[in-house]
Short mmCIF file of C-alpha atoms in Angstrom, two decimals:
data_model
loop_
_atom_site.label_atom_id
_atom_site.label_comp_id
_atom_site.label_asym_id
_atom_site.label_seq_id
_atom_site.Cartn_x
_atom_site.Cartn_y
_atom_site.Cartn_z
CA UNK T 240 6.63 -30.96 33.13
CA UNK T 241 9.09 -32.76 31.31
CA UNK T 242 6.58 -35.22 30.10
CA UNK T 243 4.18 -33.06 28.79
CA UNK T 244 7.10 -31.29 27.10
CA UNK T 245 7.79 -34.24 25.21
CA UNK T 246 4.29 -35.39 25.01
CA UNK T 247 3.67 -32.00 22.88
CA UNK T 248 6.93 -32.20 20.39
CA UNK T 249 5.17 -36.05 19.66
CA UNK T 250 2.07 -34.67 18.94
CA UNK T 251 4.03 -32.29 16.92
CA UNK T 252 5.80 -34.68 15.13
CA UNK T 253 2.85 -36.73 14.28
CA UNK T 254 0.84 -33.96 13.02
CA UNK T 255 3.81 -33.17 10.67
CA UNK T 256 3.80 -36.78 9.92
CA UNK T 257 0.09 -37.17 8.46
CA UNK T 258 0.10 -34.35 6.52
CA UNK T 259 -0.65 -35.32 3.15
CA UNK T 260 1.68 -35.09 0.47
CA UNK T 261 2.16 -34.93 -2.93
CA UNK T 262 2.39 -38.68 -3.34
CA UNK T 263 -1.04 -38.84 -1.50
CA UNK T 264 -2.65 -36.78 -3.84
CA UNK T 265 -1.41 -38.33 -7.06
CA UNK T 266 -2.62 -41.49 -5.75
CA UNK T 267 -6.52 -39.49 -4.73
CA UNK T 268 -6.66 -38.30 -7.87
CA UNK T 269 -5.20 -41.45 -10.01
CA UNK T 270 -2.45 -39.63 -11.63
CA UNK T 271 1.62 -39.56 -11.38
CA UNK T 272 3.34 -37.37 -8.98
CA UNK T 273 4.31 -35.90 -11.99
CA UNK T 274 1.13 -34.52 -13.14
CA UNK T 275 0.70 -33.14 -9.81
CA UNK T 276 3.86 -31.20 -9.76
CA UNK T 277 2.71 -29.66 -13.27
CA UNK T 278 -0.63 -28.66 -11.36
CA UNK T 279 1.21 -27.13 -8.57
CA UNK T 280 3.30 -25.18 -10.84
CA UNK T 281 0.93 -24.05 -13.13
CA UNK T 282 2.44 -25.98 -15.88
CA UNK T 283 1.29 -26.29 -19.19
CA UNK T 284 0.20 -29.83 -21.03
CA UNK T 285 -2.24 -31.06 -18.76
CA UNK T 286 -6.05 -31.52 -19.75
CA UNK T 287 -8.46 -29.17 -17.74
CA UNK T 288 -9.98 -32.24 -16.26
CA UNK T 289 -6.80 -33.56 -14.68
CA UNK T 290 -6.25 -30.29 -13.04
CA UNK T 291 -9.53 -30.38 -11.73
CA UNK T 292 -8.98 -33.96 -10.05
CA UNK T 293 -5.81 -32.78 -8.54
CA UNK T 294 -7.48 -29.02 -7.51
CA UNK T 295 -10.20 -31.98 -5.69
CA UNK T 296 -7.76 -33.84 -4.11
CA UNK T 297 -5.97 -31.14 -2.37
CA UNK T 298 -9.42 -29.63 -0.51
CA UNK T 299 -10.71 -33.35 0.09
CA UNK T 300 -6.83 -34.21 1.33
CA UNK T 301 -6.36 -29.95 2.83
CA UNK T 302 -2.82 -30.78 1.11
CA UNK T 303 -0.88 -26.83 2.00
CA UNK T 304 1.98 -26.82 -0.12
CA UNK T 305 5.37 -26.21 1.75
CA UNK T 306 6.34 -23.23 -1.04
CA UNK T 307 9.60 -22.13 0.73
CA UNK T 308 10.56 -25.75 0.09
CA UNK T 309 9.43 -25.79 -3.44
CA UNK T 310 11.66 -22.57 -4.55
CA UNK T 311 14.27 -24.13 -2.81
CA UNK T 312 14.60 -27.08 -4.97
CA UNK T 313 14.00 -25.26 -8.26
CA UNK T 314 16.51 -21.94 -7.02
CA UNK T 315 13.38 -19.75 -7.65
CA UNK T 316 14.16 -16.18 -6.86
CA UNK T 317 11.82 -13.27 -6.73
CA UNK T 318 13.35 -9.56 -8.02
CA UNK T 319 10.23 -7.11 -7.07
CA UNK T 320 10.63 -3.51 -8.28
CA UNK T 321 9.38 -0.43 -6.61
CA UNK T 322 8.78 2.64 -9.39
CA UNK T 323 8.20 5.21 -7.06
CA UNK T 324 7.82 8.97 -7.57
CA UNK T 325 10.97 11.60 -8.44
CA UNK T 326 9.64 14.26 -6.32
CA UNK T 327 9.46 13.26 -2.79
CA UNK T 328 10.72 14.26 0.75
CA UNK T 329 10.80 12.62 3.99
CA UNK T 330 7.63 9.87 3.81
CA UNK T 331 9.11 8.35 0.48
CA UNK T 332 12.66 8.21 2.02
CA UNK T 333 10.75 6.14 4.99
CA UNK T 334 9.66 3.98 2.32
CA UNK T 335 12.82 3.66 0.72
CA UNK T 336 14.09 2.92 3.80
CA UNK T 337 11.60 0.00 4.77
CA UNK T 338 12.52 -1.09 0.72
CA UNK T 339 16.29 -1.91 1.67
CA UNK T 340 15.04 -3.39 5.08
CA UNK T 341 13.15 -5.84 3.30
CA UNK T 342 15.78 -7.73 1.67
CA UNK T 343 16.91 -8.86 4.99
CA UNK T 344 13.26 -9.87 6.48
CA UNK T 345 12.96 -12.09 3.20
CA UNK T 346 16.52 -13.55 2.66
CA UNK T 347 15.22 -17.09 3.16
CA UNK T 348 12.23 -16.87 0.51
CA UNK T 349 14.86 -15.72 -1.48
CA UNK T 350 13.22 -12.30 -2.36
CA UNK T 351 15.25 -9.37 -3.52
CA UNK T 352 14.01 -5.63 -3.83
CA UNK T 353 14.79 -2.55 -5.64
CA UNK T 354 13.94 1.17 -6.26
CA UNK T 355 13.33 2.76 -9.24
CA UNK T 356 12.59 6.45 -9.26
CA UNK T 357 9.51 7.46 -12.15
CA UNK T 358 8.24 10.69 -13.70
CA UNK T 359 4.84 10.01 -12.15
CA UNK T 360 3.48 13.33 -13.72
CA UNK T 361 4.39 11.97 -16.72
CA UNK T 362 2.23 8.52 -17.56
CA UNK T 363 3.90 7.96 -21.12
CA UNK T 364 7.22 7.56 -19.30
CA UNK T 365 5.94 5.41 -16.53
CA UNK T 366 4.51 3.11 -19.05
CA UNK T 367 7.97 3.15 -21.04
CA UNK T 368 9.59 1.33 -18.12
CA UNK T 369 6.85 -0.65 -17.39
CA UNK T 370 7.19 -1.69 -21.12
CA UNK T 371 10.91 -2.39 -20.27
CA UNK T 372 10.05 -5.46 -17.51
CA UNK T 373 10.42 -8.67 -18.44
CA UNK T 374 9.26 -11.89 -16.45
CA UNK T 375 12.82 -13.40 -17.30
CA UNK T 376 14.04 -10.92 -14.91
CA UNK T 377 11.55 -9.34 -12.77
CA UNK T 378 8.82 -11.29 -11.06
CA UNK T 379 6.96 -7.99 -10.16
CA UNK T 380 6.35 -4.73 -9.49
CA UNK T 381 4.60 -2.03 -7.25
CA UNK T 382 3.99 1.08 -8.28
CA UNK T 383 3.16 4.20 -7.06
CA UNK T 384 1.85 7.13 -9.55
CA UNK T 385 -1.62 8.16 -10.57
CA UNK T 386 -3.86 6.39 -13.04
CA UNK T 387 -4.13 7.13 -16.25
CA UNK T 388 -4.67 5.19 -19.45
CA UNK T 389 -1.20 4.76 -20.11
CA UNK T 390 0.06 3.14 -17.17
CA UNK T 391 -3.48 1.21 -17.08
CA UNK T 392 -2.97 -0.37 -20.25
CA UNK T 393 1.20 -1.14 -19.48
CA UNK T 394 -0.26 -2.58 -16.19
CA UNK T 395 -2.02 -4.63 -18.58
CA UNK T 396 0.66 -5.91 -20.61
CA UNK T 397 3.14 -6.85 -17.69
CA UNK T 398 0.28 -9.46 -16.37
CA UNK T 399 -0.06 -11.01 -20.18
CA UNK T 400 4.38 -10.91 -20.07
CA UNK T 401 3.67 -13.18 -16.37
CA UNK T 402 5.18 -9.70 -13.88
CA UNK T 403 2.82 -9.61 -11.04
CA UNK T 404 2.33 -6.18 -10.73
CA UNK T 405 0.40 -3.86 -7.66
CA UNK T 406 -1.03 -0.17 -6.91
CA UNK T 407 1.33 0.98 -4.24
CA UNK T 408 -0.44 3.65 -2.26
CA UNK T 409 -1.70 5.39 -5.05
CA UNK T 410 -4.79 3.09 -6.25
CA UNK T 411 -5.37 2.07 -9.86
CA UNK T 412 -9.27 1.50 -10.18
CA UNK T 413 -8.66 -1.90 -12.67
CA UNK T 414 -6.56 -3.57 -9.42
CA UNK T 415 -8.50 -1.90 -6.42
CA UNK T 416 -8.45 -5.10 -4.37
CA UNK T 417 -4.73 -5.82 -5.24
CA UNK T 418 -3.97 -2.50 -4.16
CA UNK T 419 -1.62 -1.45 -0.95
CA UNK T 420 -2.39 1.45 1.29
CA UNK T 421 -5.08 2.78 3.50
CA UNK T 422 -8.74 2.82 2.71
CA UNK T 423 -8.32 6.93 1.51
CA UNK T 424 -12.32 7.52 1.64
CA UNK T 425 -12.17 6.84 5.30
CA UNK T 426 -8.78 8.68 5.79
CA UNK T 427 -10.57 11.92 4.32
CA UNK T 428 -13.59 11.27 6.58
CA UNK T 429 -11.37 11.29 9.74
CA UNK T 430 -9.92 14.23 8.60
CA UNK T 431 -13.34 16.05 8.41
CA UNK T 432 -14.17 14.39 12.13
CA UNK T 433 -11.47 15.82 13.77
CA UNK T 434 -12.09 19.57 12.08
CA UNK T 435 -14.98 19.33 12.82
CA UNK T 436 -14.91 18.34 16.46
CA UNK T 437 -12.03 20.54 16.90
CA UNK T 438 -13.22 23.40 15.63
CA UNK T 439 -14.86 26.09 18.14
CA UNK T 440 -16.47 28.27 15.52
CA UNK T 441 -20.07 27.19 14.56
CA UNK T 442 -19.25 28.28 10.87
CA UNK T 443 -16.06 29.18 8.23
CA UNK T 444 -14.45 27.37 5.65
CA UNK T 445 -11.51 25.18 5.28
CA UNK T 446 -8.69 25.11 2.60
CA UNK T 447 -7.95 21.54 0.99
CA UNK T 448 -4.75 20.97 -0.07
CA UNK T 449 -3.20 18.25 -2.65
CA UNK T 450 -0.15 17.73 -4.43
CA UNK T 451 -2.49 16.57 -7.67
CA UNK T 452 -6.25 15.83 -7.71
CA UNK T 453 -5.01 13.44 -10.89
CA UNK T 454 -4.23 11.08 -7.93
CA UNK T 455 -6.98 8.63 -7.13
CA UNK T 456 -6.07 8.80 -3.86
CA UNK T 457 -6.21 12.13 -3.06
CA UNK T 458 -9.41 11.93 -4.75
CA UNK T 459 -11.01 9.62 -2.62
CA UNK T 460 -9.97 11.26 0.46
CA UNK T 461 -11.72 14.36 -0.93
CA UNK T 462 -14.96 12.38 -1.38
CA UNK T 463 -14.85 10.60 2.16
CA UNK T 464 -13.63 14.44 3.67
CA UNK T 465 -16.75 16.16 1.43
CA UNK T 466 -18.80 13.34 2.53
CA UNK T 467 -18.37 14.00 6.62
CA UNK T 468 -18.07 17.33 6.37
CA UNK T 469 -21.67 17.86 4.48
CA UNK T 470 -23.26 15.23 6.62
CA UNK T 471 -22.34 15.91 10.02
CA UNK T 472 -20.55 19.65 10.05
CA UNK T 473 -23.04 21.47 7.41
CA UNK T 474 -22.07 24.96 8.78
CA UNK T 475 -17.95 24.39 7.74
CA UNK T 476 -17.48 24.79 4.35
CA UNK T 477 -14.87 22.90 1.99
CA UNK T 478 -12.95 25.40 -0.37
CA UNK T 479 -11.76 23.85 -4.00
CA UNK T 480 -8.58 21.38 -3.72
CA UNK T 481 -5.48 23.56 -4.41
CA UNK T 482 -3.10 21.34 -6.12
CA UNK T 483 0.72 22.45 -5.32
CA UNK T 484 2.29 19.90 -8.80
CA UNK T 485 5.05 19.89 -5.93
CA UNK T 486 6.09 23.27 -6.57
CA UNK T 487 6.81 25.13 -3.57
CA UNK T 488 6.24 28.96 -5.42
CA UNK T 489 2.94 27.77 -6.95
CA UNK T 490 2.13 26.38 -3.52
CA UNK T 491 3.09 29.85 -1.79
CA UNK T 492 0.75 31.41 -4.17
CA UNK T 493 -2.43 29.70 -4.07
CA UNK T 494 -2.63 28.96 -0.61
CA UNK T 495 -1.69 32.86 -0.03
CA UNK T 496 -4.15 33.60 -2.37
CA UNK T 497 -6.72 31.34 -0.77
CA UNK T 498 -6.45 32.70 3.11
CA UNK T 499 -6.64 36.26 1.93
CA UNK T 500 -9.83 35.89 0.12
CA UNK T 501 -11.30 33.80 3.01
CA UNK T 502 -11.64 35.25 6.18
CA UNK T 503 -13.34 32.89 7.89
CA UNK T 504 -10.88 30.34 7.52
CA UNK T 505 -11.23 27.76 10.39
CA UNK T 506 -9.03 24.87 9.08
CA UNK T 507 -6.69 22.73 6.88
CA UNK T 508 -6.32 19.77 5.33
CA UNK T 509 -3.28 18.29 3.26
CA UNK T 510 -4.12 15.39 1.43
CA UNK T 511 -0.67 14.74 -0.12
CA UNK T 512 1.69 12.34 1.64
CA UNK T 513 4.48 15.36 1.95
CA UNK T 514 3.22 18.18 4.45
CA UNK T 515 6.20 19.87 4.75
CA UNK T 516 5.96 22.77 2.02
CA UNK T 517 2.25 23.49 2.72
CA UNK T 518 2.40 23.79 6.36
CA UNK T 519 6.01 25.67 5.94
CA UNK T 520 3.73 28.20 3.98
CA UNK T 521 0.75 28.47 6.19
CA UNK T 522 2.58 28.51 9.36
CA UNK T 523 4.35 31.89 7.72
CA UNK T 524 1.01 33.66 7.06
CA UNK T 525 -0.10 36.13 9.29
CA UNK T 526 -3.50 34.98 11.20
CA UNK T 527 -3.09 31.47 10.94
CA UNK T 528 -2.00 29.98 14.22
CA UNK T 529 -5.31 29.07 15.43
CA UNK T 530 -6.14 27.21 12.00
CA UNK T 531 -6.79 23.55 12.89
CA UNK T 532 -4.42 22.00 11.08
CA UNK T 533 -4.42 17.75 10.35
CA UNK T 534 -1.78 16.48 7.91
CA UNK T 535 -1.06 13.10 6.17
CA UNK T 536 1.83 10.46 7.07
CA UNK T 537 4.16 10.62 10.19
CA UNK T 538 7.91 12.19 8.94
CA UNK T 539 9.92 14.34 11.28
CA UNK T 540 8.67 17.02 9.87
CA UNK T 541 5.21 16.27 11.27
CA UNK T 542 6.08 14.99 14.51
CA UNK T 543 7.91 18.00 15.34
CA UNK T 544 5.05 19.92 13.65
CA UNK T 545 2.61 18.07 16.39
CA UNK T 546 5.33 18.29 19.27
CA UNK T 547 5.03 22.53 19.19
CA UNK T 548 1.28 22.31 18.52
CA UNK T 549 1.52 23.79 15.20
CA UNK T 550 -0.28 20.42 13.63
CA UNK T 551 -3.23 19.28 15.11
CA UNK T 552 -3.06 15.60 14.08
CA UNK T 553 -1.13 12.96 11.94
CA UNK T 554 -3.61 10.90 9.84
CA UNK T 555 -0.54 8.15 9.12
CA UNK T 556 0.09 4.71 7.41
CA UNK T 557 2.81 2.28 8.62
CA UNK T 558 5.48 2.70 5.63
CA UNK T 559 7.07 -0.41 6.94
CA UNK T 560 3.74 -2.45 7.16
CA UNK T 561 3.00 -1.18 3.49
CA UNK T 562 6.43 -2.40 2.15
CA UNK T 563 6.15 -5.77 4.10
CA UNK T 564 2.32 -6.25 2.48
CA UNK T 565 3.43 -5.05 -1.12
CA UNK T 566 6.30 -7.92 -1.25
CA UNK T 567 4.03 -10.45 0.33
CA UNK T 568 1.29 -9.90 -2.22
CA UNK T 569 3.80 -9.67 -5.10
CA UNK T 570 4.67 -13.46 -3.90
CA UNK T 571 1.65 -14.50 -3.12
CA UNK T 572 0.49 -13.60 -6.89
CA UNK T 573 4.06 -15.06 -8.41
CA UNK T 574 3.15 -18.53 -6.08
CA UNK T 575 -0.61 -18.61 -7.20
CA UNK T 576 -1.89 -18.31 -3.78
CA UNK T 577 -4.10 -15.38 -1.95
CA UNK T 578 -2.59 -13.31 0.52
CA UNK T 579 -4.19 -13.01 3.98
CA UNK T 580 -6.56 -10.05 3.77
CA UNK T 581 -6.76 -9.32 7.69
CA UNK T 582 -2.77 -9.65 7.65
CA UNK T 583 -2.13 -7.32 4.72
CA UNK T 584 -4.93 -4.79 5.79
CA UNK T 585 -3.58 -1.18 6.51
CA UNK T 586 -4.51 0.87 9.08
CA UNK T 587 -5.76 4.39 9.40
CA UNK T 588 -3.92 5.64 12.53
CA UNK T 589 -5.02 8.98 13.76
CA UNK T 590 -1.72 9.89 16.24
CA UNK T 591 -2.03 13.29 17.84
CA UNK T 592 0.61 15.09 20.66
CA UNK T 593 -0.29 12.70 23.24
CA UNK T 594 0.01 9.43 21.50
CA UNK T 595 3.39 10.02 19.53
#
């Protein structure tokens, strides 16, 4: 036993040993260590043709550069902002909860992370602060709030100032595969499939509800939930999105509006990450208790919700695993490398009484 203990910390040791390094490559691609380090930085001052001897070397050599090591010997640090939303309830203060975790899980790569709370109905004051980051002291930011020209173009101009900068949850359609979050067309499909399987009656409709439609993601879970719904339940019928603007007597309104004028209500749908108003509403409407009911991200609210049957099922993200994957693409853009897609990939977990 003990020999094949040590047998494996030599092979260990060995393999550590022939890894190439950087003085291996400058002498592959006949250049200084120098040079190299210039290439591995992204340095300027080298000719195109020099970088592409050293880019040569590294595949021919499968030289991985130790980067933990690298930003320990220059002191690089990495400040990430979050702008996230001002109206929120119990799923944002998750993810400003996972937000302060995260300092801790990255203390050795040196990463530090911070909220800051945006207008997000209001795009010229979302690109304001965007306008306000500088690479001299941020190194990047997510952020969460609908698309819209303004914050497209600021988005823009923070990549040309060297921020990284990331869709966080809510998608922007120039950076859809640096985005984090949940693929939202098949998140609204689910939520058809379980309506629709759920349901007893062979026909009725079913009220849609969204904080905004201006949100690209709640706009692709409507497609993916229009999409199921036509295809496979024809005889259930989607009503118009009722967006709430977060307003809780708007939201009493229109959705009190909405099951008085439709009898044949069967189900519901909330798009929006925070359930709590809507379902507070329906829940006090006379005749709605046998309304199959599914609802986004897991909050107390929702579990409890799903504990006394008056939710059907949580369609949920991990906030912690989209936190963890928004700081380790940030750094991954900062260090010029490409995240792991199958590690940063979220899931769309469908959790229902049973599973909690």
């Amino acid at each position: 036993m003990f020999d094949k203990m040590r047998k494996t910390e030599n092979s260990t040791l060995e393999n550590s040993m022939l890894r190439p390094t950087t003085k291996d490559l400058a002498k592959e691609a006949g250049v200084s260590r120098a040079t190299v380090d210039r290439v591995l930085n992204g340095r300027e001052g080298v000719k195109q043709k020099t970088v592409d001897r050293v880019n040569e070397a590294i595949k021919k050599l499968g030289f991985v550069r130790n980067i933990q090591a690298a930003n320990l010997a220059k002191s690089q640090k990495y400040r990430f902002v979050f702008a996230l939303p001002k109206s929120g309830d119990q799923f944002l203060a998750e993810i400003i909860h996972h937000i302060d975790e995260a300092g801790s899980i990255f203390a050795e790569d040196l990463v530090w992370c911070e909220v800051h709370h945006i207008d997000e109905n209001d795009p010229h004051s979302v690109s304001a602060f965007l306008g306000t980051l500088d690479a001299s002291t941020t190194s990047g930011v997510a952020i969460m709030a609908p698309e819209s020209p303004q914050v497209r173009d600021a988005i823009y101009r923070l990549k040309e100032r060297g921020v990284a900068a990331l869709p966080f949850i809510s998608d922007q359609t120039t950076m859809e595969d640096h985005g984090v979050g949940m693929n939202n067309n098949a998140a609204g499909a689910t939520a058809a499939n379980l309506i629709g399987r759920f349901s007893r009656s062979e026909t009725g409709s079913v009220m849609v509800i969204a904080e905004s439609m201006q949100s690209r993601d709640s706009l692709e879970r409507r497609l993916g939930f229009d999409s199921e719904l036509g295809q496979h339940f024809p005889s259930l019928r989607a009503l118009p999105s009722l967006e709430t603007y977060g307003n809780f007597e708007r939201a009493h309104d229109i959705i009190a509006n909405t099951a008085q004028n439709n009898p044949d209500l069967v189900g519901l749908y909330v798009m929006s990450s925070e359930a709590r108003a809507p379902l507070s509403i329906v829940n006090g409407l006379r005749g709605t208790d046998n309304l199959i009911k599914i609802a986004h991200e897991r909050t107390p609210f929702t579990e409890a919700e799903l504990r006394a049957g008056r939710l059907d099922s949580i369609i949920a993200q991990d906030p912690g695993h989209l936190v963890r994957s928004a700081v380790r693409k940030l750094k991954a853009t900062v260090d010029r490398r490409q995240p792991k897609s199958s590690q940063e990939r979220i899931r769309v977990d469908v959790i229902l009484r049973t599973n909690l």
